[in-house]
Coordinates of C-alpha atoms in Angstrom, one line a residue:
Chain A
M1 CA 14.8 17.3 13.6
S2 CA 17.4 18.2 16.1
K3 CA 20.5 17.5 13.7
Y4 CA 19.5 20.4 11.6
P5 CA 16.5 22.7 11.3
L6 CA 14.6 20.9 8.5
K7 CA 11.5 19.0 8.8
L8 CA 11.8 16.5 5.9
S9 CA 9.1 14.2 7.1
E10 CA 6.6 17.1 7.0
L11 CA 7.1 17.7 3.4
P12 CA 4.0 17.2 1.6
M13 CA 2.9 14.0 -0.1
M14 CA 3.0 14.2 -3.8
Q15 CA 0.6 13.1 -6.4
P16 CA 2.1 11.3 -9.6
P17 CA 1.8 13.4 -12.7
R18 CA -0.1 10.7 -14.5
D19 CA -2.1 7.7 -13.6
G20 CA 0.1 4.6 -14.3
W21 CA -2.6 1.9 -13.1
D22 CA -3.4 1.0 -16.8
V23 CA 0.3 -0.1 -17.5
I24 CA 0.4 -1.9 -14.1
E25 CA -2.9 -3.6 -14.7
A26 CA -1.7 -4.8 -18.2
S27 CA 1.3 -6.5 -16.5
L28 CA -1.0 -8.6 -14.2
P29 CA -1.3 -12.2 -14.8
E30 CA -4.7 -13.6 -15.9
R31 CA -6.8 -14.2 -12.7
R32 CA -7.2 -17.8 -11.6
Q33 CA -10.9 -18.8 -11.5
R34 CA -10.9 -21.8 -9.5
L35 CA -9.8 -22.7 -6.1
R36 CA -6.3 -24.1 -6.1
I37 CA -5.6 -26.4 -3.2
R38 CA -2.0 -25.8 -2.3
S39 CA -2.1 -28.2 0.5
G40 CA -4.8 -31.1 0.7
L41 CA -4.2 -31.5 4.2
A42 CA -4.6 -27.8 5.1
A43 CA -7.7 -27.4 3.0
A44 CA -9.3 -30.4 4.4
A45 CA -8.7 -29.2 7.8
A46 CA -10.0 -25.8 7.1
L47 CA -13.2 -27.2 5.5
F48 CA -13.7 -29.6 8.5
V49 CA -13.6 -26.6 10.8
V50 CA -15.9 -24.6 8.6
A51 CA -18.4 -27.6 8.5
V52 CA -18.4 -27.9 12.1
S53 CA -18.8 -24.3 12.7
A54 CA -21.7 -24.1 9.9
T55 CA -23.3 -27.0 11.8
M56 CA -23.2 -25.1 15.2
F57 CA -24.4 -22.0 13.5
F58 CA -27.3 -23.5 11.9
S59 CA -28.4 -25.3 14.9
M60 CA -28.7 -21.9 16.5
R61 CA -30.3 -20.1 13.6
S62 CA -33.5 -22.3 12.5
D63 CA -34.8 -19.2 10.9
L64 CA -32.4 -19.7 8.0
L65 CA -33.7 -23.1 7.2
P66 CA -36.8 -23.7 4.9
A67 CA -39.1 -22.4 3.8
A68 CA -42.9 -22.7 3.0
P69 CA -44.1 -26.4 2.1
D70 CA -45.8 -25.4 -1.0
Q71 CA -42.6 -23.8 -2.5
T72 CA -40.8 -26.0 -5.2
A73 CA -37.4 -27.0 -4.7
L74 CA -35.9 -24.2 -6.7
E75 CA -37.9 -21.5 -5.0
R76 CA -36.9 -22.9 -1.7
L77 CA -33.2 -22.8 -2.7
V78 CA -33.6 -19.3 -3.9
T79 CA -35.4 -18.3 -0.7
I80 CA -32.6 -20.0 1.5
S81 CA -30.1 -18.4 -0.7
Q82 CA -31.6 -14.9 -0.1
R83 CA -31.9 -15.3 3.5
M84 CA -28.1 -16.4 3.7
E85 CA -27.2 -13.2 1.9
D86 CA -29.0 -11.2 4.4
Q87 CA -27.2 -12.8 7.3
L88 CA -23.8 -12.7 5.6
A89 CA -24.4 -8.9 5.1
K90 CA -25.0 -8.5 8.8
L91 CA -22.2 -10.6 9.7
R92 CA -19.7 -8.8 7.4
Q93 CA -20.7 -5.6 9.2
S94 CA -20.3 -7.1 12.7
V95 CA -17.0 -9.0 12.1
S96 CA -14.7 -6.2 10.9
T97 CA -11.5 -8.3 10.7
L98 CA -10.6 -11.9 10.0
P99 CA -7.4 -13.6 10.6
S100 CA -5.4 -14.0 7.4
S101 CA -6.0 -17.7 6.8
Q102 CA -9.9 -17.1 7.1
A103 CA -9.8 -14.1 5.0
I104 CA -8.0 -16.2 2.2
L105 CA -10.6 -18.9 2.6
V106 CA -13.6 -16.2 2.4
A107 CA -12.0 -14.6 -0.6
E108 CA -11.8 -18.1 -2.2
L109 CA -15.4 -18.8 -1.4
E110 CA -16.6 -15.4 -2.5
D111 CA -14.8 -15.9 -5.9
M112 CA -16.5 -19.0 -6.4
V113 CA -19.9 -17.5 -5.6
A114 CA -19.2 -14.8 -8.1
V115 CA -18.4 -17.5 -10.9
L116 CA -21.6 -19.2 -9.9
D117 CA -23.6 -15.9 -10.1
Q118 CA -22.2 -15.5 -13.7
Q119 CA -23.4 -19.0 -14.5
L120 CA -26.8 -18.4 -13.1
G121 CA -27.2 -15.2 -15.2
Q122 CA -27.2 -17.5 -18.1
S123 CA -29.3 -20.2 -16.4
P124 CA -31.4 -18.7 -13.7
D125 CA -33.6 -21.7 -13.2
S126 CA -30.8 -24.4 -12.7
E127 CA -31.6 -26.1 -9.5
Q128 CA -28.1 -27.5 -9.4
L129 CA -26.4 -24.2 -9.7
W130 CA -28.6 -22.8 -6.8
Y131 CA -27.8 -25.7 -4.7
Q132 CA -24.2 -25.1 -5.3
R133 CA -24.7 -21.5 -4.3
V134 CA -26.4 -22.4 -1.0
T135 CA -23.6 -24.8 -0.3
L136 CA -20.9 -22.0 -0.9
L137 CA -22.9 -19.6 1.3
T138 CA -23.1 -22.3 4.1
D139 CA -19.3 -22.4 3.9
L140 CA -18.9 -18.7 4.0
L141 CA -21.5 -18.5 7.0
G142 CA -19.4 -21.2 8.9
V143 CA -16.2 -19.1 8.5
Y144 CA -18.0 -16.0 10.1
A145 CA -19.6 -18.4 12.6
M146 CA -16.1 -19.3 13.8
Q147 CA -15.5 -15.6 14.7
T148 CA -18.9 -15.1 16.3
H149 CA -18.6 -18.4 18.4
D150 CA -15.9 -17.0 20.4
N151 CA -18.1 -13.7 20.9
P152 CA -21.5 -14.5 22.4
A153 CA -22.4 -10.9 22.5
L154 CA -21.8 -10.9 18.7
M155 CA -23.8 -13.8 18.1
A156 CA -26.7 -12.6 20.3
S157 CA -27.0 -9.4 18.2
L158 CA -27.5 -11.3 15.0
Chain B
M1 CA -1.4 19.8 3.7
T2 CA -1.1 16.2 4.6
G3 CA 2.2 15.1 5.8
Y4 CA 4.2 12.1 4.3
S5 CA 3.7 8.8 5.6
F6 CA 4.1 5.2 4.1
Q7 CA 2.6 3.5 7.2
I8 CA -0.8 2.5 5.9
E9 CA -2.4 -0.6 7.2
L10 CA -3.8 -3.1 4.6
D11 CA -6.7 -5.2 5.4
D12 CA -6.2 -9.0 5.0
M13 CA -9.0 -9.6 2.7
T14 CA -7.7 -7.1 0.1
L15 CA -4.3 -8.7 0.3
A16 CA -5.7 -12.3 0.0
R17 CA -7.7 -11.1 -3.1
A18 CA -4.7 -9.3 -4.6
R19 CA -2.7 -12.6 -4.1
R20 CA -5.4 -14.4 -6.2
G21 CA -4.9 -12.0 -9.0
D22 CA -8.1 -9.9 -8.3
R23 CA -7.6 -6.7 -10.2
Q24 CA -9.9 -4.6 -8.0
A25 CA -7.9 -5.6 -5.0
C26 CA -4.7 -4.8 -6.7
E27 CA -5.9 -1.4 -7.8
R28 CA -7.2 -0.7 -4.3
I29 CA -3.4 -1.5 -3.0
F30 CA -2.1 0.8 -5.7
R31 CA -4.5 3.6 -4.9
L32 CA -3.8 3.3 -1.2
F33 CA 0.0 3.5 -1.8
E34 CA 0.6 5.4 -5.1
R35 CA 1.1 8.8 -3.4
P36 CA 3.6 7.6 -0.6
A37 CA 5.3 5.4 -3.2
Y38 CA 5.6 8.3 -5.6
T39 CA 6.7 10.6 -2.9
L40 CA 9.4 8.4 -1.9
A41 CA 10.5 7.8 -5.3
Y42 CA 10.5 11.5 -6.1
R43 CA 12.3 12.5 -3.0
L44 CA 15.2 10.1 -4.0
C45 CA 15.1 10.7 -7.7
Q46 CA 14.1 14.5 -7.8
C47 CA 12.7 13.8 -11.2
P48 CA 9.1 13.4 -12.0
E49 CA 9.6 11.3 -14.9
A50 CA 12.0 8.9 -13.1
A51 CA 9.9 9.0 -10.1
Q52 CA 6.9 7.8 -12.3
D53 CA 8.8 5.1 -13.9
V54 CA 10.0 3.9 -10.5
L55 CA 6.4 3.8 -9.1
Q56 CA 5.2 1.9 -12.2
D57 CA 8.0 -0.6 -12.1
A58 CA 7.9 -1.1 -8.3
F59 CA 4.2 -2.0 -8.4
I60 CA 4.6 -4.4 -11.2
N61 CA 7.2 -6.0 -9.1
V62 CA 5.0 -6.0 -6.0
F63 CA 2.2 -7.7 -7.8
K64 CA 4.5 -10.4 -9.4
R65 CA 6.1 -11.1 -6.0
L66 CA 3.0 -10.8 -3.9
H67 CA 3.1 -14.6 -3.1
Q68 CA 6.5 -14.0 -1.6
F69 CA 5.1 -11.7 1.0
R70 CA 4.8 -13.7 4.2
G71 CA 3.0 -11.2 6.4
E72 CA 5.4 -11.3 9.2
A73 CA 6.1 -7.7 9.1
P74 CA 3.5 -5.0 7.9
F75 CA 2.8 -5.0 4.1
W76 CA 3.6 -1.2 3.9
G77 CA 7.2 -2.0 4.9
W78 CA 7.5 -4.7 2.5
L79 CA 6.2 -2.4 -0.4
R80 CA 8.4 0.5 0.9
R81 CA 11.4 -1.6 0.5
I82 CA 10.7 -2.6 -3.1
V83 CA 9.9 1.2 -3.9
A84 CA 13.3 2.0 -2.4
N85 CA 15.2 -0.6 -4.2
Q86 CA 13.6 0.3 -7.4
A87 CA 14.6 4.0 -6.8
V88 CA 18.1 3.2 -5.9
S89 CA 18.4 1.0 -9.0
S90 CA 17.0 3.8 -11.0
L91 CA 19.6 6.3 -9.6
R92 CA 22.4 4.0 -10.4
K93 CA 21.4 4.0 -14.0
R94 CA 21.4 7.7 -14.5
R95 CA 24.3 9.7 -15.1
P96 CA 26.2 10.8 -12.2
E97 CA 24.9 13.9 -10.4
V98 CA 26.6 17.0 -9.4
S99 CA 26.9 16.9 -5.6
L100 CA 26.2 19.6 -3.2
D101 CA 29.7 21.0 -2.7
Q102 CA 30.0 21.7 -6.4
H103 CA 26.7 23.6 -6.5
T104 CA 26.6 27.3 -6.6
P105 CA 24.8 29.0 -3.9
L106 CA 21.1 30.0 -4.5
E107 CA 20.9 32.9 -6.5
L108 CA 18.5 35.2 -4.5
G109 CA 17.1 38.6 -5.6
L110 CA 17.5 41.3 -3.1
G111 CA 14.1 42.8 -3.3
S112 CA 11.7 43.8 -0.7
D113 CA 10.0 40.3 -0.6
D114 CA 13.3 38.6 -0.1
Q115 CA 12.5 37.3 3.1
R116 CA 9.6 35.0 1.7
R117 CA 11.9 34.0 -1.1
V118 CA 14.5 33.0 1.1
H119 CA 12.1 30.8 2.9
D120 CA 11.0 29.4 -0.4
A121 CA 14.5 28.9 -1.4
M122 CA 15.4 27.2 2.0
D123 CA 12.5 24.8 1.1
A124 CA 13.8 21.4 2.6
N125 CA 13.2 19.7 -0.7
E126 CA 15.5 22.2 -2.4
L127 CA 18.2 21.4 0.1
L128 CA 17.5 17.7 -0.4
R129 CA 17.7 18.2 -4.1
R130 CA 21.1 19.8 -3.8
L131 CA 22.6 16.6 -2.3
S132 CA 24.2 13.9 -4.3
A133 CA 21.9 11.1 -5.1
E134 CA 24.0 8.9 -2.6
D135 CA 23.7 11.4 0.3
R136 CA 20.1 12.2 -0.4
T137 CA 19.2 8.5 -0.4
V138 CA 20.9 8.1 3.0
V139 CA 19.3 11.2 4.5
W140 CA 15.8 10.4 3.3
L141 CA 15.9 6.7 4.3
H142 CA 17.5 7.4 7.7
D143 CA 15.8 10.7 8.9
V144 CA 12.3 10.2 7.2
E145 CA 11.7 6.7 6.6
G146 CA 13.6 5.6 9.8
Y147 CA 15.8 3.0 8.2
S148 CA 18.7 1.9 10.3
H149 CA 22.3 2.2 8.9
K150 CA 22.3 -1.5 8.4
E151 CA 19.2 -1.4 6.4
I152 CA 20.5 1.4 4.2
A153 CA 23.9 -0.5 3.7
D154 CA 21.9 -3.7 2.7
L155 CA 19.8 -1.8 0.4
V156 CA 22.4 0.3 -1.4
G157 CA 25.3 -2.1 -1.0
Y158 CA 28.0 -0.6 1.1
S159 CA 29.0 -0.7 4.7
E160 CA 27.0 0.6 7.9
S161 CA 30.1 2.9 8.5
Y162 CA 29.9 4.3 5.1
S163 CA 26.2 5.1 5.6
K164 CA 26.9 6.9 8.8
S165 CA 29.7 9.0 7.4
R166 CA 27.6 9.9 4.4
L167 CA 24.7 11.0 6.7
S168 CA 27.0 13.0 8.8
R169 CA 28.4 14.8 5.8
A170 CA 25.1 15.2 4.2
R171 CA 23.7 16.8 7.5
Q172 CA 26.8 19.0 7.6
Q173 CA 26.4 20.2 4.1
M174 CA 22.7 21.0 4.5
R175 CA 23.5 22.8 7.6
H176 CA 26.0 25.1 6.0
Q177 CA 23.8 25.5 3.0
L178 CA 21.0 26.5 5.3
Q179 CA 23.1 29.1 7.0
H180 CA 24.5 30.4 4.0
E181 CA 21.0 31.0 2.7
T182 CA 19.9 32.7 5.9
A183 CA 22.9 35.0 5.8
L184 CA 22.0 35.9 2.2
G185 CA 18.5 36.5 3.2
A186 CA 19.3 38.6 6.1
C187 CA 21.5 40.8 3.8
G188 CA 18.8 40.9 1.2
T189 CA 16.3 42.2 3.5
M190 CA 18.5 45.1 4.6
V191 CA 17.5 48.3 2.8
P192 CA 20.5 50.5 1.9
Q193 CA 20.4 53.7 4.1
V194 CA 20.7 56.6 1.5
S195 CA 21.5 60.0 3.1
V196 CA 19.9 62.9 1.5
T197 CA 21.7 66.0 2.1

């Protein structure tokens, strides 16, 4: 600093004497478990874009679609779900950042998947729950597909 | 040692999750910023307990108001403003401090390691600590955080020109104090010449 020979900004970072997280956490409101649609129009528009992107994505990725013919419906859903998880894992690594609006949507969808997974823990053979899971994963893949669509190199690497 | 910086980027995903009340995301934000937030609070308050309270209250406030964050400016800037506000508010609740010009000079020993002790005593934080709370706030926010006088004036509730004059006065006091300590240090390192006859 030219004004006086002190370098205040070089003073070290300090560690709080105690961990205050517990008190802060106790003040947090209860978590909302369900998707709250604040704007019906905005949500509808977002889902439309996701649906279109998902369709484009799956038209290019036939390997995600089923499955051996001798499998039961439940087994097919589980297999598809697993393949989608694998694909999502790759996409998460490839797409390092998402625009805020899509990040919010991804967070919402992942929250819903987490809730479904809890329910599947209680009812692992529920075809309906697995179907819902595949639907949510389709939406999630659609969000990432929007990112990869503008980046052919990224799409080709998947 | 790591220097101080509040300018930490927060990813959109964590922010989105925290907005939905995800505790893990909130904790991640807290862990990312607890040290710079505590450091800012401590530099202004100069009291560990008060700084801890500021840290806690500021983060409670942050998570309550997270939905108000529009994302037009970096998150760290918004958070830093809340911490600074909380610290200023805490200072106002405390009893008035003794300002720099009422302090007595540092009491330095005159032993053989005086030079190092003078350096220790001249520690920037020590000089900062000796300022009045008002002056310290202006110096830290302006010279370290990069706040403009207008921003400081908005934060503490007085005019820009008052902020400028406080800064000028505080710098002058710190400079005098530094010179004073340096002079003391120079005297302290001198070994009296004793002639033996």
